[in-house]
mmCIF file of C-alpha atoms in Angstrom:
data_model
loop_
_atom_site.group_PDB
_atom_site.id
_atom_site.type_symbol
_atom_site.label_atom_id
_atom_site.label_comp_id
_atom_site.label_asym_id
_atom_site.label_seq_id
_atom_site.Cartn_x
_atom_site.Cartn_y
_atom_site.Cartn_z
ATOM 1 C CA UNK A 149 -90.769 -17.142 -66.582
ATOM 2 C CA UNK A 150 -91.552 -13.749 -65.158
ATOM 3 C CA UNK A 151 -88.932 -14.249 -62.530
ATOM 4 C CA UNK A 152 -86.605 -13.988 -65.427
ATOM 5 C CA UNK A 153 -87.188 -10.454 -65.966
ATOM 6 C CA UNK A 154 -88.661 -9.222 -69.811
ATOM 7 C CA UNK A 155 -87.350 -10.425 -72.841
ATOM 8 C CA UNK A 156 -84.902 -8.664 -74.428
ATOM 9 C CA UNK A 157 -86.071 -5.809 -77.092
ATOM 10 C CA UNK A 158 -86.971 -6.769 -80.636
ATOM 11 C CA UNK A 159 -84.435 -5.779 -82.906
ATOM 12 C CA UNK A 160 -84.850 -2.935 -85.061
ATOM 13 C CA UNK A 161 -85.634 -3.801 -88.746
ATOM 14 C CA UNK A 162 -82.517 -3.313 -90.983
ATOM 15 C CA UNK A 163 -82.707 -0.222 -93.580
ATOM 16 C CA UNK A 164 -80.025 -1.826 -96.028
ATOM 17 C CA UNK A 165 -78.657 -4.826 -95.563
ATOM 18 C CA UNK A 166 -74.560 -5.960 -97.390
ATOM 19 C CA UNK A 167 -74.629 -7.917 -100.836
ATOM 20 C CA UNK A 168 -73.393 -10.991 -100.783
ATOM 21 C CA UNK A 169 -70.107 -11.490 -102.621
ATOM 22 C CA UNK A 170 -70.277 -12.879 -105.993
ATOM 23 C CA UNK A 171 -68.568 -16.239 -105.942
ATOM 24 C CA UNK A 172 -68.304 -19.266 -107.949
ATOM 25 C CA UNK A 173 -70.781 -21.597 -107.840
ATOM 26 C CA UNK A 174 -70.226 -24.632 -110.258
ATOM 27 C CA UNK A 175 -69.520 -26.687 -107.043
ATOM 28 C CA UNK A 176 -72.304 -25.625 -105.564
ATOM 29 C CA UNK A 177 -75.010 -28.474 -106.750
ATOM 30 C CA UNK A 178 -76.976 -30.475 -104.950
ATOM 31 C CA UNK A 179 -79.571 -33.069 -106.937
ATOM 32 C CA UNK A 180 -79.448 -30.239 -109.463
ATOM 33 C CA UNK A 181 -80.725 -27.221 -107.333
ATOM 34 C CA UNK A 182 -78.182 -24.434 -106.693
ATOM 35 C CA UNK A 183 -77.490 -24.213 -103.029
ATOM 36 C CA UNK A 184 -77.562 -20.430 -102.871
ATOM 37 C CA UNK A 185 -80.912 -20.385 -104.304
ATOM 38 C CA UNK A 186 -84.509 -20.354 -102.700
ATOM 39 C CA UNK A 187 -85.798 -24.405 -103.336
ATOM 40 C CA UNK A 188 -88.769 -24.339 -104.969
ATOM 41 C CA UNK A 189 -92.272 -25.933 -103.362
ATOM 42 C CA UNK A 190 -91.743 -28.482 -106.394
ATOM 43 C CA UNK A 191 -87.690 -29.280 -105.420
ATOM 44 C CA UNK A 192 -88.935 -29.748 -101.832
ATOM 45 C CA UNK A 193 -91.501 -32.661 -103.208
ATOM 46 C CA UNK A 194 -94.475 -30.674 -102.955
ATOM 47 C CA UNK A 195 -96.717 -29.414 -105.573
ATOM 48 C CA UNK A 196 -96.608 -26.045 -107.701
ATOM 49 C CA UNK A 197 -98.832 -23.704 -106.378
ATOM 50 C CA UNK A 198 -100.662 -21.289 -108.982
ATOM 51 C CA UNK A 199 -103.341 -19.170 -106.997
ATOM 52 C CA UNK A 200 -102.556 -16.398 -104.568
ATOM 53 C CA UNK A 201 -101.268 -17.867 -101.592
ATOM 54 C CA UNK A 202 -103.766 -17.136 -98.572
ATOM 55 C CA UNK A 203 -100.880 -16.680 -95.761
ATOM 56 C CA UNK A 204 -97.798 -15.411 -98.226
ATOM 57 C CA UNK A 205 -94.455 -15.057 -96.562
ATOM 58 C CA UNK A 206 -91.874 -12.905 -95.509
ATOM 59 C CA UNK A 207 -91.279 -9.959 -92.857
ATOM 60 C CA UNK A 208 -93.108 -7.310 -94.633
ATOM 61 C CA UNK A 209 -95.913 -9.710 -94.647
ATOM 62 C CA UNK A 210 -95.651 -10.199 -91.204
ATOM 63 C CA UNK A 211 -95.128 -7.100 -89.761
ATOM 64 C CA UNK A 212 -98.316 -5.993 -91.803
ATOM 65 C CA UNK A 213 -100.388 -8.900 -89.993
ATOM 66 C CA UNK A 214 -99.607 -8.059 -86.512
ATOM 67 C CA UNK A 215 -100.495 -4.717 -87.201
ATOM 68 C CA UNK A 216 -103.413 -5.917 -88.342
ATOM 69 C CA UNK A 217 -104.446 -8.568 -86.015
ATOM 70 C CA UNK A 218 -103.161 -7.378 -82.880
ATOM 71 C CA UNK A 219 -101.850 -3.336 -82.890
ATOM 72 C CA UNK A 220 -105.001 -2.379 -84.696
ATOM 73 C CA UNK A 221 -107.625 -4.226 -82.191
ATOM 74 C CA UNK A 222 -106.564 -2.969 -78.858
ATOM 75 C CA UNK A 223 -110.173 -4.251 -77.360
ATOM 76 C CA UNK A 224 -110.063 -7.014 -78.703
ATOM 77 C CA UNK A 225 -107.182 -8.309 -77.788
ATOM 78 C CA UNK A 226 -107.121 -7.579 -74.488
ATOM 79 C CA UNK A 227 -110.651 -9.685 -74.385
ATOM 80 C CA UNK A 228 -108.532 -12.503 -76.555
ATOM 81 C CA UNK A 229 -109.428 -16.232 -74.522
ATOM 82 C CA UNK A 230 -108.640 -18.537 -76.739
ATOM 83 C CA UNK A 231 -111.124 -21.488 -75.842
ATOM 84 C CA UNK A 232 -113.894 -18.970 -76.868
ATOM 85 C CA UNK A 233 -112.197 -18.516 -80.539
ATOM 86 C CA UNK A 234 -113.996 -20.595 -83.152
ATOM 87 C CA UNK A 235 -112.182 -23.814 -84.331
ATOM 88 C CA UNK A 236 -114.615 -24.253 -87.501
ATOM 89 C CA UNK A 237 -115.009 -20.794 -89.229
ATOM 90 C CA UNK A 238 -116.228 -20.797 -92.761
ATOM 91 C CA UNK A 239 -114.383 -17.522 -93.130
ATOM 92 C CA UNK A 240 -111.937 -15.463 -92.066
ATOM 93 C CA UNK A 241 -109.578 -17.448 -89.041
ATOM 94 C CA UNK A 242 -111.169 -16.248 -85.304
ATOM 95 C CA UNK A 243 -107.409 -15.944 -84.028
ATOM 96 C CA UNK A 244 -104.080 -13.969 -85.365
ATOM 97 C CA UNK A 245 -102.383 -16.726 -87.651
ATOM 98 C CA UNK A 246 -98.903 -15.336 -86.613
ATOM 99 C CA UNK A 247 -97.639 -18.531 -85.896
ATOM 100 C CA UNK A 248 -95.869 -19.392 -89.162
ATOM 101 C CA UNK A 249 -94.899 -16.128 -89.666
ATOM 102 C CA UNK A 250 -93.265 -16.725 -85.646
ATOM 103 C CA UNK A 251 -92.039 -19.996 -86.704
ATOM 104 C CA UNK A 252 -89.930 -18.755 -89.398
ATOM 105 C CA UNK A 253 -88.522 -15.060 -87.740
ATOM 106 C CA UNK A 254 -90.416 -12.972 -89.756
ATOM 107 C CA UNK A 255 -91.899 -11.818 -86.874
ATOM 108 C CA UNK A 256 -90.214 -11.874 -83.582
ATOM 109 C CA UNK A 257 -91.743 -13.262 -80.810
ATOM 110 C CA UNK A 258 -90.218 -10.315 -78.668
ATOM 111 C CA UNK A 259 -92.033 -7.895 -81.235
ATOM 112 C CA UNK A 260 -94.981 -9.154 -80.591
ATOM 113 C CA UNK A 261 -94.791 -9.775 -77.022
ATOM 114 C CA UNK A 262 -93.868 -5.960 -76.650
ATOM 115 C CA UNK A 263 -97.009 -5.104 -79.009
ATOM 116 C CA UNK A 264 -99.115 -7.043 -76.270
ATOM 117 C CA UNK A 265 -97.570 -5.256 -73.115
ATOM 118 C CA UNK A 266 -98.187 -2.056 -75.297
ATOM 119 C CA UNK A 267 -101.923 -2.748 -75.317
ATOM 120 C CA UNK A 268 -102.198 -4.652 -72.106
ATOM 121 C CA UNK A 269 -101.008 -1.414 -70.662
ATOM 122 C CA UNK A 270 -104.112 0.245 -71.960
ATOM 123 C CA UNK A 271 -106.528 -1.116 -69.488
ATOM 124 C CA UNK A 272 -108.253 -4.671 -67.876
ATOM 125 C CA UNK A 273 -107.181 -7.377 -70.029
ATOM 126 C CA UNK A 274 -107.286 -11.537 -70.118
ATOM 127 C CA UNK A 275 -104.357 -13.430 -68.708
ATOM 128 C CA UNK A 276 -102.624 -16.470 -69.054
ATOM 129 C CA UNK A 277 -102.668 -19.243 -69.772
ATOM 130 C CA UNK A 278 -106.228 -18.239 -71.977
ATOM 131 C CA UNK A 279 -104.525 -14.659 -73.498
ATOM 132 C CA UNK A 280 -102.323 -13.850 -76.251
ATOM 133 C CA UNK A 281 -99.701 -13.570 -73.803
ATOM 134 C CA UNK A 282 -100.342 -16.678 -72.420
ATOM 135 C CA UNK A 283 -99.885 -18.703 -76.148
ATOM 136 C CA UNK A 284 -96.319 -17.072 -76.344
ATOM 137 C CA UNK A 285 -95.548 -18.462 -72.829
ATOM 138 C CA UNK A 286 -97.111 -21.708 -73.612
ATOM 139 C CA UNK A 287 -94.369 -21.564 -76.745
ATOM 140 C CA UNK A 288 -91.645 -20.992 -74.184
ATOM 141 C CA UNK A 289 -92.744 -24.133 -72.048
ATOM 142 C CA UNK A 290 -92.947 -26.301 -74.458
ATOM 143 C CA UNK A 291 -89.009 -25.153 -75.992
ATOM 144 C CA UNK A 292 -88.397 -26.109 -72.691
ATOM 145 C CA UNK A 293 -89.517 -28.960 -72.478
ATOM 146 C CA UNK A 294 -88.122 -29.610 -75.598
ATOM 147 C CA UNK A 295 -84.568 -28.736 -74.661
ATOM 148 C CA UNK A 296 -84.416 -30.482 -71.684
ATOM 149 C CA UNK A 297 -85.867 -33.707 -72.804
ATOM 150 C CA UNK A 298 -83.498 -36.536 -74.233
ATOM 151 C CA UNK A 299 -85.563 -38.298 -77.091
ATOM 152 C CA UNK A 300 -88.565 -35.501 -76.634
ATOM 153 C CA UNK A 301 -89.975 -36.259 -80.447
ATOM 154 C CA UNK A 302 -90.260 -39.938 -79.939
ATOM 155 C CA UNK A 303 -92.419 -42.423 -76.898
ATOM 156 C CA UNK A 304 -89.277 -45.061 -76.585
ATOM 157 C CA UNK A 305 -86.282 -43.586 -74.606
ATOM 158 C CA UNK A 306 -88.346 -40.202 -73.973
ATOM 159 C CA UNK A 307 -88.425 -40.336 -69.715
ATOM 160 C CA UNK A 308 -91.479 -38.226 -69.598
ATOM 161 C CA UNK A 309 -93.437 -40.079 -72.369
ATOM 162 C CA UNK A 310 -96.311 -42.734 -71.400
ATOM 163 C CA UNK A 311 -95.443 -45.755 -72.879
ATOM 164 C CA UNK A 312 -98.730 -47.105 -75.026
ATOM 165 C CA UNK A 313 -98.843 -49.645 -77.453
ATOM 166 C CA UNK A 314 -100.264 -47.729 -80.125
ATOM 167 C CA UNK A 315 -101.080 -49.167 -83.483
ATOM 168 C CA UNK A 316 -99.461 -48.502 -86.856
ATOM 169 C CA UNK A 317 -102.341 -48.830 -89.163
ATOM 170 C CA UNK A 318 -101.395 -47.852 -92.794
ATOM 171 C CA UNK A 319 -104.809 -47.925 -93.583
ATOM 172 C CA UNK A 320 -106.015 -45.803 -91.179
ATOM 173 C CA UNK A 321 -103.405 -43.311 -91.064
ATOM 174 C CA UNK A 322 -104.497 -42.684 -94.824
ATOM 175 C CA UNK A 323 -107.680 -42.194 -94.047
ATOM 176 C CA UNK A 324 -107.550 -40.020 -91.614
ATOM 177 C CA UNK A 325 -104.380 -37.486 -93.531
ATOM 178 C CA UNK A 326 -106.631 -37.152 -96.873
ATOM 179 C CA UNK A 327 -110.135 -36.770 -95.112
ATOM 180 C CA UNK A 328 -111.733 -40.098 -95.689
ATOM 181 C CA UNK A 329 -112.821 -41.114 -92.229
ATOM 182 C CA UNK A 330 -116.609 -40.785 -92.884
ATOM 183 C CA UNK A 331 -116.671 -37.921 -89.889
ATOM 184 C CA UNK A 332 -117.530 -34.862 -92.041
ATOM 185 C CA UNK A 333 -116.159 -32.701 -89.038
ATOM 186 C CA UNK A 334 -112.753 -34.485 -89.123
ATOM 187 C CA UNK A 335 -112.335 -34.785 -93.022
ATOM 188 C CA UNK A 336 -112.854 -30.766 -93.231
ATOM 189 C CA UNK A 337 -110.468 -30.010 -90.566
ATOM 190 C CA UNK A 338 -107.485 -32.670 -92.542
ATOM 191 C CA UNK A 339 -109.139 -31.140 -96.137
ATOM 192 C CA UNK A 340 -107.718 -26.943 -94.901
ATOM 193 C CA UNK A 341 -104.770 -28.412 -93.601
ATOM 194 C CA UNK A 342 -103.494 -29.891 -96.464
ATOM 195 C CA UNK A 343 -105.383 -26.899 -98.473
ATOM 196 C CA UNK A 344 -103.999 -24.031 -96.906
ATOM 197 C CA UNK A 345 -101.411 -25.513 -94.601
ATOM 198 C CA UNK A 346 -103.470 -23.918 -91.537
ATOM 199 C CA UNK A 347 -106.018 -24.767 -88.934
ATOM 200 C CA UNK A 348 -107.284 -23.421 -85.949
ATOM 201 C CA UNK A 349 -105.651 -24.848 -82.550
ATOM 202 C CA UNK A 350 -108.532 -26.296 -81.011
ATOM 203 C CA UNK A 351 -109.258 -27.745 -84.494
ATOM 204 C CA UNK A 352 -105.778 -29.789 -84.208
ATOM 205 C CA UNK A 353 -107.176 -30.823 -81.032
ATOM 206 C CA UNK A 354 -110.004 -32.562 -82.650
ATOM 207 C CA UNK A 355 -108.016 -34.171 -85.371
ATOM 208 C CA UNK A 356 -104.912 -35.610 -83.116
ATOM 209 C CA UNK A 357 -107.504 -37.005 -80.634
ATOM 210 C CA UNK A 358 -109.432 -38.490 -83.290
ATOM 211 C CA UNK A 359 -106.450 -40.274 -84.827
ATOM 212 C CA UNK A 360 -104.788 -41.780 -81.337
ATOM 213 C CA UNK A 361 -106.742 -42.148 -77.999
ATOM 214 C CA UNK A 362 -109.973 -41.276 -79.326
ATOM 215 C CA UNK A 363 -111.096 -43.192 -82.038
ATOM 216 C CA UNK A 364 -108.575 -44.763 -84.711
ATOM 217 C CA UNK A 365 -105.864 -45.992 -81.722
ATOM 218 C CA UNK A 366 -102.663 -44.498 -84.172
ATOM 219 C CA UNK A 367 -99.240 -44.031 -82.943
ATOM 220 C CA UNK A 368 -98.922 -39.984 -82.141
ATOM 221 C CA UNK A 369 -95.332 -40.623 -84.263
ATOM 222 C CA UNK A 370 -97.722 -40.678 -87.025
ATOM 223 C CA UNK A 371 -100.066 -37.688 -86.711
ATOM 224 C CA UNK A 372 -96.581 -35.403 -86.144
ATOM 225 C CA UNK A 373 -95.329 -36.630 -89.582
ATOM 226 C CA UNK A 374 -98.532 -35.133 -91.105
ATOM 227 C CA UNK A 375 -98.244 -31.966 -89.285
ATOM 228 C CA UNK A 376 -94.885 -31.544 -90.145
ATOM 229 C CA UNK A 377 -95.837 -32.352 -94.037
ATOM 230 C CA UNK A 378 -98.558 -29.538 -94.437
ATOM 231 C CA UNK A 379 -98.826 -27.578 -91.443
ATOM 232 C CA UNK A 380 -96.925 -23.525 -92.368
ATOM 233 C CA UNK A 381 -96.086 -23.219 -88.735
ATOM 234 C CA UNK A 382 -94.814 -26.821 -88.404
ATOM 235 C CA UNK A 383 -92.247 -26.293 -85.025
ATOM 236 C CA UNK A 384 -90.473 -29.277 -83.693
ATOM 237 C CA UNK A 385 -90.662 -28.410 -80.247
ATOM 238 C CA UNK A 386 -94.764 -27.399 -80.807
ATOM 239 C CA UNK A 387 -95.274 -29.840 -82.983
ATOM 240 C CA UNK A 388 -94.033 -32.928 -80.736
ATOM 241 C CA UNK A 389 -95.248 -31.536 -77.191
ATOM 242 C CA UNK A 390 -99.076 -30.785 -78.491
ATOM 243 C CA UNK A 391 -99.786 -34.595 -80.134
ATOM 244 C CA UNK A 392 -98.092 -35.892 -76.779
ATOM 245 C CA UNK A 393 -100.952 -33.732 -75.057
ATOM 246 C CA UNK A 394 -103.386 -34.523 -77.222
ATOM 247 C CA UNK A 395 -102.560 -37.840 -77.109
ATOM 248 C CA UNK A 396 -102.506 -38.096 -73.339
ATOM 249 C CA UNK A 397 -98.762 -39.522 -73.395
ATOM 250 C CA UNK A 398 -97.441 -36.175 -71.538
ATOM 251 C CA UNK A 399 -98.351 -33.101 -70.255
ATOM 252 C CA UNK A 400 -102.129 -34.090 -70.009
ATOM 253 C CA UNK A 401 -103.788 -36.946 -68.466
ATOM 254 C CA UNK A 402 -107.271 -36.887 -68.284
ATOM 255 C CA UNK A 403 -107.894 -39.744 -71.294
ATOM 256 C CA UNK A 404 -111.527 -40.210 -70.166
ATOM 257 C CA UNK A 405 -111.758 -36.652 -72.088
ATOM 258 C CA UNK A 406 -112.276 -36.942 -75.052
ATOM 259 C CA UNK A 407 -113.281 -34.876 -78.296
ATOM 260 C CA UNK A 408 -116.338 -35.894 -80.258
ATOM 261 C CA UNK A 409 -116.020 -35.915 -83.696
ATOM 262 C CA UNK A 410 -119.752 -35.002 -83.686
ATOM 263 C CA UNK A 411 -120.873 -32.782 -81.074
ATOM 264 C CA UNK A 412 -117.849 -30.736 -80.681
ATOM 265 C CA UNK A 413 -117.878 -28.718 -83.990
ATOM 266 C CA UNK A 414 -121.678 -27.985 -83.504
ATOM 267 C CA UNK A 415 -120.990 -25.473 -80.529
ATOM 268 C CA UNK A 416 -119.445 -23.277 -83.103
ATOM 269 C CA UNK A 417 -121.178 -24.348 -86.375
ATOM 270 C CA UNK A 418 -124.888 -25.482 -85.829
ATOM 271 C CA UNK A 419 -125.466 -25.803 -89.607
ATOM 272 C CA UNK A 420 -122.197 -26.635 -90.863
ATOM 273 C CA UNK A 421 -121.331 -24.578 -93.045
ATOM 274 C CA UNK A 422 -117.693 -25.366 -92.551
ATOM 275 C CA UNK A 423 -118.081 -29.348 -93.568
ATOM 276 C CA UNK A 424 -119.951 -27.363 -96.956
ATOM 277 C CA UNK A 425 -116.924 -25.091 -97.734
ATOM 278 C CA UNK A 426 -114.132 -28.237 -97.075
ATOM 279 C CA UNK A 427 -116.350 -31.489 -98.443
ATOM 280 C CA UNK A 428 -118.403 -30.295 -101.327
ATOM 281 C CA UNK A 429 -120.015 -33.909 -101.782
ATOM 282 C CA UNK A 430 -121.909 -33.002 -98.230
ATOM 283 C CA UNK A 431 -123.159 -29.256 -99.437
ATOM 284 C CA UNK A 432 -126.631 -29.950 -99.829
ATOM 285 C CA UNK A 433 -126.720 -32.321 -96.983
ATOM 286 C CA UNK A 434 -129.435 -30.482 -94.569
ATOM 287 C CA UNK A 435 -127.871 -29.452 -91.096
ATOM 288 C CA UNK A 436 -129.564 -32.700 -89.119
ATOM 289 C CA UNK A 437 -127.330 -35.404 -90.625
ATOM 290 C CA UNK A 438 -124.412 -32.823 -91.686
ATOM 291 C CA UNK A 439 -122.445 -34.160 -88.985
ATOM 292 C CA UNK A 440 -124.002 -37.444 -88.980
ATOM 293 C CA UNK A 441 -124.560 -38.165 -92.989
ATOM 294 C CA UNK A 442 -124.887 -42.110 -91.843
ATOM 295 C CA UNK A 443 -127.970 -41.157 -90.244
ATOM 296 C CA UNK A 444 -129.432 -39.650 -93.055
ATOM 297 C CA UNK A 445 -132.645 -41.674 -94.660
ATOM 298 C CA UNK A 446 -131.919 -43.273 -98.187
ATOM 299 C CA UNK A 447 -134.306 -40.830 -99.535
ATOM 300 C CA UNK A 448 -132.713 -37.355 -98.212
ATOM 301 C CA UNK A 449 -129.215 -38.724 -99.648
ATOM 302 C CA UNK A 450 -130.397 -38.861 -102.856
ATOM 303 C CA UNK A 451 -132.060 -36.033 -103.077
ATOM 304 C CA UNK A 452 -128.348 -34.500 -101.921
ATOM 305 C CA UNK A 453 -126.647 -36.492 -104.802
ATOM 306 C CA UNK A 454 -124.633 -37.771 -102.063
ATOM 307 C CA UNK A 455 -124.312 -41.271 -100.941
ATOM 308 C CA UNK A 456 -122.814 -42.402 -98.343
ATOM 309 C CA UNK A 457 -120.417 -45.396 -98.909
ATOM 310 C CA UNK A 458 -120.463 -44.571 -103.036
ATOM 311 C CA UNK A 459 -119.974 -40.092 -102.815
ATOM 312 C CA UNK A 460 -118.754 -40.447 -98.948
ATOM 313 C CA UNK A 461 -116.969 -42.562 -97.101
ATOM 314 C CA UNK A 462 -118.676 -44.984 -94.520
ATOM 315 C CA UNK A 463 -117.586 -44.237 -90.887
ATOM 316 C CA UNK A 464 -113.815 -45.778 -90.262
ATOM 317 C CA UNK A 465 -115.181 -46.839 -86.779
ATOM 318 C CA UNK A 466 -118.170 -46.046 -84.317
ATOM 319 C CA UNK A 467 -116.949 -42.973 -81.899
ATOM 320 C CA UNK A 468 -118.877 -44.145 -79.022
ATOM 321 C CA UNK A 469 -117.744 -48.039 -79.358
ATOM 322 C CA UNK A 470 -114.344 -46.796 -80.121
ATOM 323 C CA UNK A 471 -114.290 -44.521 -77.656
ATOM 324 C CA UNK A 472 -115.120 -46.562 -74.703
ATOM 325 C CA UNK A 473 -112.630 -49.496 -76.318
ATOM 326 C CA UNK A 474 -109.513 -47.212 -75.774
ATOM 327 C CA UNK A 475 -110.242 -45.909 -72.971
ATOM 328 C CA UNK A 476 -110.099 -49.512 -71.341
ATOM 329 C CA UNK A 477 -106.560 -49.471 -73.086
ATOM 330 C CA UNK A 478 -105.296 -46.456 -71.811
ATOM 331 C CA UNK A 479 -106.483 -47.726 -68.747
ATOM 332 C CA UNK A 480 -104.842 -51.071 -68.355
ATOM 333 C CA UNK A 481 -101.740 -48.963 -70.329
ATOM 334 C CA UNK A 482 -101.224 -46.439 -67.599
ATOM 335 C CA UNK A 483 -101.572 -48.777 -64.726
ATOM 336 C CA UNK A 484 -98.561 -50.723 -66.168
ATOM 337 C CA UNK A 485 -96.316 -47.483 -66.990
ATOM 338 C CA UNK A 486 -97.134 -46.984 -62.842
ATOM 339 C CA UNK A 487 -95.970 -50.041 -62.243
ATOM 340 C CA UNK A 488 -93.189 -50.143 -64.442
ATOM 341 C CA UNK A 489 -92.390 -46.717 -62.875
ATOM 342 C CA UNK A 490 -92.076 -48.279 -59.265
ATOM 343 C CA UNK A 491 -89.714 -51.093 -59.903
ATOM 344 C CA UNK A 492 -87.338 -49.226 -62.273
ATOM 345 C CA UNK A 493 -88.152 -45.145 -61.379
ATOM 346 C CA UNK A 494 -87.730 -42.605 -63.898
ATOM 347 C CA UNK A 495 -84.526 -40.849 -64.260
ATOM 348 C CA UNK A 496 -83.777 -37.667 -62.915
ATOM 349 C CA UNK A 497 -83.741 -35.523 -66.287
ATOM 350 C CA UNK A 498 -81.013 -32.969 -66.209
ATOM 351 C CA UNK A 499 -81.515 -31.595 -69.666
ATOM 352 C CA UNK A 500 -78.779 -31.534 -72.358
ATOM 353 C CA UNK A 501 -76.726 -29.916 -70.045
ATOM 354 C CA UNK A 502 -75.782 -33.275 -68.128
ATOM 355 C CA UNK A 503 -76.110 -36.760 -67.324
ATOM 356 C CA UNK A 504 -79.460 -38.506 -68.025
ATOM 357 C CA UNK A 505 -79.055 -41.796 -66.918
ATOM 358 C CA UNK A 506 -79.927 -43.645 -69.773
ATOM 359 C CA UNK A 507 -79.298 -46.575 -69.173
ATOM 360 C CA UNK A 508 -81.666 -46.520 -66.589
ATOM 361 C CA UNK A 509 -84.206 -45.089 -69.400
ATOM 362 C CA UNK A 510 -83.500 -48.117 -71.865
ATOM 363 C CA UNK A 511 -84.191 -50.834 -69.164
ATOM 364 C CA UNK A 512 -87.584 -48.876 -68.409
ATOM 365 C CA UNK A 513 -88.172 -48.592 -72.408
ATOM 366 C CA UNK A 514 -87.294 -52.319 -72.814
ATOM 367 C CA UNK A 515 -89.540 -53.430 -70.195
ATOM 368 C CA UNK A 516 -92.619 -51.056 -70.948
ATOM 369 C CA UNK A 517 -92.074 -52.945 -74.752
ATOM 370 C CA UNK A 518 -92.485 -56.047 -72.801
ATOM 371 C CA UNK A 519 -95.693 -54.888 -70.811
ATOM 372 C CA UNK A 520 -97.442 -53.126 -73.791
ATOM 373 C CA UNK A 521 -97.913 -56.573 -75.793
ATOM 374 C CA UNK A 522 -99.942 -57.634 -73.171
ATOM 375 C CA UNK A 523 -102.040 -54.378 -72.898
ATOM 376 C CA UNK A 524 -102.304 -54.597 -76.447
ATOM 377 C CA UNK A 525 -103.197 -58.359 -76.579
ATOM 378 C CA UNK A 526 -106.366 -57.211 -74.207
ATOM 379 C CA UNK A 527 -107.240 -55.026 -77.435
ATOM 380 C CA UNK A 528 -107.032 -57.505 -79.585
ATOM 381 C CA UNK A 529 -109.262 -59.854 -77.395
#
């Protein structure tokens, strides 16, 4: 990246910008909507929103938060690591939240990338891949990863995808998009995102582990559609690369790590006051069984008014049962993607640009289709 020299300058902000010519639009209809106006949240299938939005959009908006968040704190964000931001805060977000307003060009990425090097000149400061800096190069790897990757948001006919035979649990996949997995941890994470349309990175972590390798076995596919639905800084490239992480499909293979839908959030949030704010049936829950409400004695839930199995759900599955399950499938799944790997190698990926041998890539696909029934009939036994 640096080898490439510094991006180019961030355009100034236009003082006036040309009216659009009036023009006819009677032809202009699609389902109703006129295509030269701004679709409503209701026209896009969503529902109307009546309170003041928490992250509002638009440049001015923008601008105004990185001011805010990053030109105004010098110190602090030249001491930015990201692993030591807090995934579970009760109140105001631990990092900038410029991603949707990234996502969508109200900010530029070069804008704030020169409002970095403007502090960073300023004295000792973090560096990548743990710094501010460091999240807008990990942006840039995984656009090019994107780019250069035939198939990159699906596992069949993507060369640099681990081919698992994950599950396609309706049931499940319900459960864990509106918060009803019996994890209090998990449900408060998927309760904000479909809330406010925004959660904390390592947050998403938790959640996509949770749903594929870690505990409920579902197809990554599945936890991108959800993403996509409610997350405000929903990015194809982002969106795709960080559940085949999280997933261990690409990118990342150390599946014997896994996130516990327990212990994790208490690092951060020993009493749990987060689970309080997001699950409301849990408030008076006292912070010994907050994270573990199944534990709780008969007596201490109803003096909580909250049940578990009548006010909250039952656990979906046991973590540490779970757990060790997949892991034997991930396992038994990787050894045959190695194996599948030495009789039919990968193809040389030459981006967009050129040839990608397919056909090579659809004879691997076809016969890691083959292999995962039989990694998947080892689950099932």
């Amino acid at each position: 990246f640096y080898s490439l020299g510094p991006p180019r300058k961030a355009v100034d902000t236009p003082t006036q910008i040309n009216q659009v010519p009036p023009q006819d639009v009677s032809d202009l209809e699609d389902d109703g909507v006129l295509l030269r106006q701004v679709p409503s949240l209701v026209d896009m299938g969503y529902p109307d929103v009546s309170k003041e939005l928490l992250f509002p959009g638009g440049e001015s908006e923008g601008l105004r938060r990185l001011n805010q968040t990053i030109r105004e704190r010098p110190l602090w964000v030249r001491n930015f690591k990201k692993p030591d931001t807090t995934p579970n805060s009760a109140g105001t977000p631990s990092t900038t939240v410029l991603s949707p307003y990234i996502k969508f060009g109200c900010v530029s990425v070069c804008r704030m990338y020169e409002a970095l090097k403007d502090i960073y000149s300023m004295g000792n400061h973090t560096q990548p891949p743990v710094s501010l800096e460091g999240q807008l190069l990990w942006r840039e790897f995984f656009y090019y990863s994107a780019y250069c990757t035939p198939h990159f948001d699906r596992m069949e006919e993507n060369p640099r995808c681990k081919q698992i035979p994950w599950d396609r649990d309706q049931e499940r996949i319900d459960a864990w998009k509106n918060g009803r997995t019996g994890y209090p941890y998990i449900d408060a994470i998927m309760t904000q995102l479909r809330v406010e349309g925004w959660i904390h990175h390592l947050a998403r972590h938790s959640v996509a582990c949770f749903l594929t390798r870690g505990d409920l076995w579902q197809h990554w596919e599945e936890g991108v559609r959800v993403f996509d639905l409610y997350l405000l800084d929903s990015d194809w490239a982002l969106n795709n690369a960080n559940w085949q992480w999280l997933s261990c499909s690409n990118f990342f293979y150390q599946y014997f790590r896994v996130y516990s839908p327990v212990t994790f959030g208490k690092k951060t949030d020993k009493n749990g006051d987060y689970i309080r704010k997001w699950i409301p049936q849990l408030k008076d829950m006292p912070a010994k069984y907050i994270y573990e409400p199944w534990n709780a004695p008969m007596s201490v839930q109803k003096a909580c008014n909250c049940i578990v199995g009548r006010d909250y759900p039952q656990r979906i599955v046991e973590h540490d049962k779970a757990r060790v399950e997949n892991m034997e499938i991930m396992k038994a799944a990787y050894e045959e993607n190695k194996q599948m790997e030495t009789i039919d190698q990968r193809p040389e990926v030459t981006s967009n640009l050129g040839d990608t041998s397919l056909s090579k890539q659809k004879k691997r696909t076809s016969n890691n289709s083959e292999s995962g029934d039989s990694v998947r009939k080892k689950k099932r036994n």
